[in-house]
Amino acid sequence: MTTASYPLPRPNAHTRPYWDGAAAGELRYQRCSGCGHVQLIARSLCEQCHGSQLDWKVSQRTGTVLTFTTVYRAPLPAFKDMVPYVIAILDMDEGFRVMANALPQARAGLEIGARVRIGFQEVHGMALPVVEAVQEVSA
């Protein structure tokens, strides 16, 4: 387990299914049964049609790198021991986006368009999503 000196998420009634899934190694997202929209950030209403019929689904945890950046300057003092670190935005196969830190072993092959997999890293008792692996892209 890694000790966190930075702020961690605080699960609430809307986000509890997401964090319970993360603890079990699942990346959960919401799907609106009214319009079919998918969203990662847990809400009480669909961000597309504002319907309240949201179901929790389990992602296959695979996606494509939309973009990424290396952070060399800590945005807050709590992050100074982490720099440099890589943050990536991923288009997941189910249709939603995820922003996550890339683990050191995933950074070498990280490029826009690369196929990746989300894993989880335990930090101070919480499972946080991370870019775990880069998969070979077939031409």
Short mmCIF file of C-alpha atoms in Angstrom, two decimals:
data_model
loop_
_atom_site.label_atom_id
_atom_site.label_comp_id
_atom_site.label_asym_id
_atom_site.label_seq_id
_atom_site.Cartn_x
_atom_site.Cartn_y
_atom_site.Cartn_z
CA MET A 1 0.00 0.00 0.00
CA THR A 2 1.25 3.49 -0.88
CA THR A 3 0.83 6.32 1.60
CA ALA A 4 -0.88 9.39 0.19
CA SER A 5 0.06 12.91 1.20
CA TYR A 6 -2.36 14.32 -1.36
CA PRO A 7 -6.16 14.57 -1.17
CA LEU A 8 -8.04 11.34 -1.87
CA PRO A 9 -11.59 10.95 -3.21
CA ARG A 10 -14.42 10.88 -0.68
CA PRO A 11 -17.05 8.33 -1.74
CA ASN A 12 -20.68 9.34 -1.29
CA ALA A 13 -24.05 7.73 -2.05
CA HIS A 14 -23.73 8.43 -5.80
CA THR A 15 -20.12 7.30 -6.15
CA ARG A 16 -20.12 4.33 -3.74
CA PRO A 17 -20.82 1.71 -6.50
CA TYR A 18 -17.83 3.05 -8.48
CA TRP A 19 -15.45 2.84 -5.50
CA ASP A 20 -16.77 -0.58 -4.42
CA GLY A 21 -16.05 -1.78 -7.96
CA ALA A 22 -12.57 -0.27 -7.91
CA ALA A 23 -11.82 -2.11 -4.66
CA ALA A 24 -12.83 -5.33 -6.46
CA GLY A 25 -10.69 -4.51 -9.52
CA GLU A 26 -13.65 -3.42 -11.66
CA LEU A 27 -13.97 -0.17 -13.59
CA ARG A 28 -17.67 0.67 -13.29
CA TYR A 29 -19.56 3.28 -15.27
CA GLN A 30 -23.18 4.40 -15.64
CA ARG A 31 -25.41 3.79 -18.65
CA CYS A 32 -28.71 5.61 -19.11
CA SER A 33 -31.48 3.17 -20.00
CA GLY A 34 -33.45 6.08 -21.48
CA CYS A 35 -31.02 7.36 -24.12
CA GLY A 36 -28.10 4.91 -23.93
CA HIS A 37 -25.54 7.56 -22.92
CA VAL A 38 -22.55 6.32 -20.89
CA GLN A 39 -20.75 8.33 -18.21
CA LEU A 40 -17.91 7.54 -15.86
CA ILE A 41 -18.44 10.28 -13.32
CA ALA A 42 -21.31 9.08 -11.14
CA ARG A 43 -24.35 11.31 -11.15
CA SER A 44 -27.97 11.05 -10.10
CA LEU A 45 -29.08 12.11 -13.60
CA CYS A 46 -27.90 11.35 -17.12
CA GLU A 47 -25.71 14.20 -18.33
CA GLN A 48 -27.21 13.83 -21.82
CA CYS A 49 -31.02 13.55 -21.39
CA HIS A 50 -31.29 14.26 -17.63
CA GLY A 51 -33.13 10.97 -17.09
CA SER A 52 -32.83 9.20 -13.75
CA GLN A 53 -32.73 5.59 -15.00
CA LEU A 54 -29.00 4.94 -14.67
CA ASP A 55 -27.59 1.43 -14.47
CA TRP A 56 -24.09 0.47 -13.34
CA LYS A 57 -22.06 -1.53 -15.87
CA VAL A 58 -18.59 -3.10 -15.68
CA SER A 59 -16.01 -2.00 -18.24
CA GLN A 60 -13.61 -4.34 -20.00
CA ARG A 61 -10.97 -1.77 -18.87
CA THR A 62 -9.47 -1.37 -22.35
CA GLY A 63 -9.22 1.78 -24.40
CA THR A 64 -7.13 4.07 -26.58
CA VAL A 65 -4.86 6.95 -25.54
CA LEU A 66 -6.43 10.26 -26.60
CA THR A 67 -3.62 12.36 -25.13
CA PHE A 68 -1.10 12.41 -22.29
CA THR A 69 1.34 14.72 -20.59
CA THR A 70 4.29 14.49 -18.24
CA VAL A 71 3.99 16.67 -15.15
CA TYR A 72 7.37 18.04 -14.03
CA ARG A 73 6.14 20.73 -11.66
CA ALA A 74 3.88 19.72 -8.80
CA PRO A 75 0.53 21.56 -8.88
CA LEU A 76 0.40 21.43 -5.06
CA PRO A 77 3.07 20.78 -2.42
CA ALA A 78 1.45 17.40 -1.67
CA PHE A 79 2.43 16.18 -5.17
CA LYS A 80 6.11 17.23 -5.13
CA ASP A 81 7.43 13.76 -4.26
CA MET A 82 5.57 12.28 -7.25
CA VAL A 83 7.06 14.39 -10.07
CA PRO A 84 7.69 13.63 -12.79
CA TYR A 85 4.50 11.66 -13.42
CA VAL A 86 2.40 10.96 -16.51
CA ILE A 87 -1.33 11.62 -16.80
CA ALA A 88 -3.26 10.15 -19.73
CA ILE A 89 -6.78 10.69 -21.05
CA LEU A 90 -8.22 7.50 -22.49
CA ASP A 91 -11.18 6.82 -24.77
CA MET A 92 -12.56 3.62 -23.29
CA ASP A 93 -14.10 0.98 -25.56
CA GLU A 94 -17.53 1.47 -23.95
CA GLY A 95 -17.61 5.15 -24.99
CA PHE A 96 -16.59 7.16 -21.92
CA ARG A 97 -13.30 8.88 -21.07
CA VAL A 98 -10.95 8.30 -18.15
CA MET A 99 -8.08 10.41 -16.87
CA ALA A 100 -5.50 8.39 -14.95
CA ASN A 101 -1.86 8.30 -13.94
CA ALA A 102 0.33 5.97 -15.98
CA LEU A 103 2.36 3.47 -13.99
CA PRO A 104 6.13 3.63 -14.71
CA GLN A 105 6.11 0.33 -16.64
CA ALA A 106 3.35 1.65 -18.94
CA ARG A 107 5.10 4.93 -19.80
CA ALA A 108 7.70 3.60 -22.25
CA GLY A 109 5.23 2.67 -24.99
CA LEU A 110 2.66 5.35 -24.24
CA GLU A 111 1.67 7.28 -27.36
CA ILE A 112 -1.46 8.79 -28.82
CA GLY A 113 -3.54 6.02 -30.34
CA ALA A 114 -1.93 3.26 -28.25
CA ARG A 115 -4.20 0.57 -26.85
CA VAL A 116 -4.09 0.49 -23.05
CA ARG A 117 -5.60 -1.24 -20.07
CA ILE A 118 -6.77 0.30 -16.80
CA GLY A 119 -5.68 -1.29 -13.55
CA PHE A 120 -5.93 -0.14 -9.97
CA GLN A 121 -3.33 0.95 -7.46
CA GLU A 122 -4.06 0.93 -3.76
CA VAL A 123 -3.29 4.28 -2.18
CA HIS A 124 -4.04 4.80 1.49
CA GLY A 125 -6.83 2.22 1.48
CA MET A 126 -8.41 3.32 -1.81
CA ALA A 127 -8.11 1.66 -5.22
CA LEU A 128 -7.34 4.39 -7.77
CA PRO A 129 -7.44 3.83 -11.55
CA VAL A 130 -4.08 3.81 -13.33
CA VAL A 131 -2.83 3.10 -16.84
CA GLU A 132 -1.43 -0.33 -16.19
CA ALA A 133 -0.24 -1.64 -19.55
CA VAL A 134 0.26 -0.65 -23.15
CA GLN A 135 -0.89 -3.25 -25.66
CA GLU A 136 0.62 -3.79 -29.09
CA VAL A 137 -1.39 -2.05 -31.81
CA SER A 138 -1.87 -4.18 -34.92
CA ALA A 139 -1.30 -2.31 -38.20
#
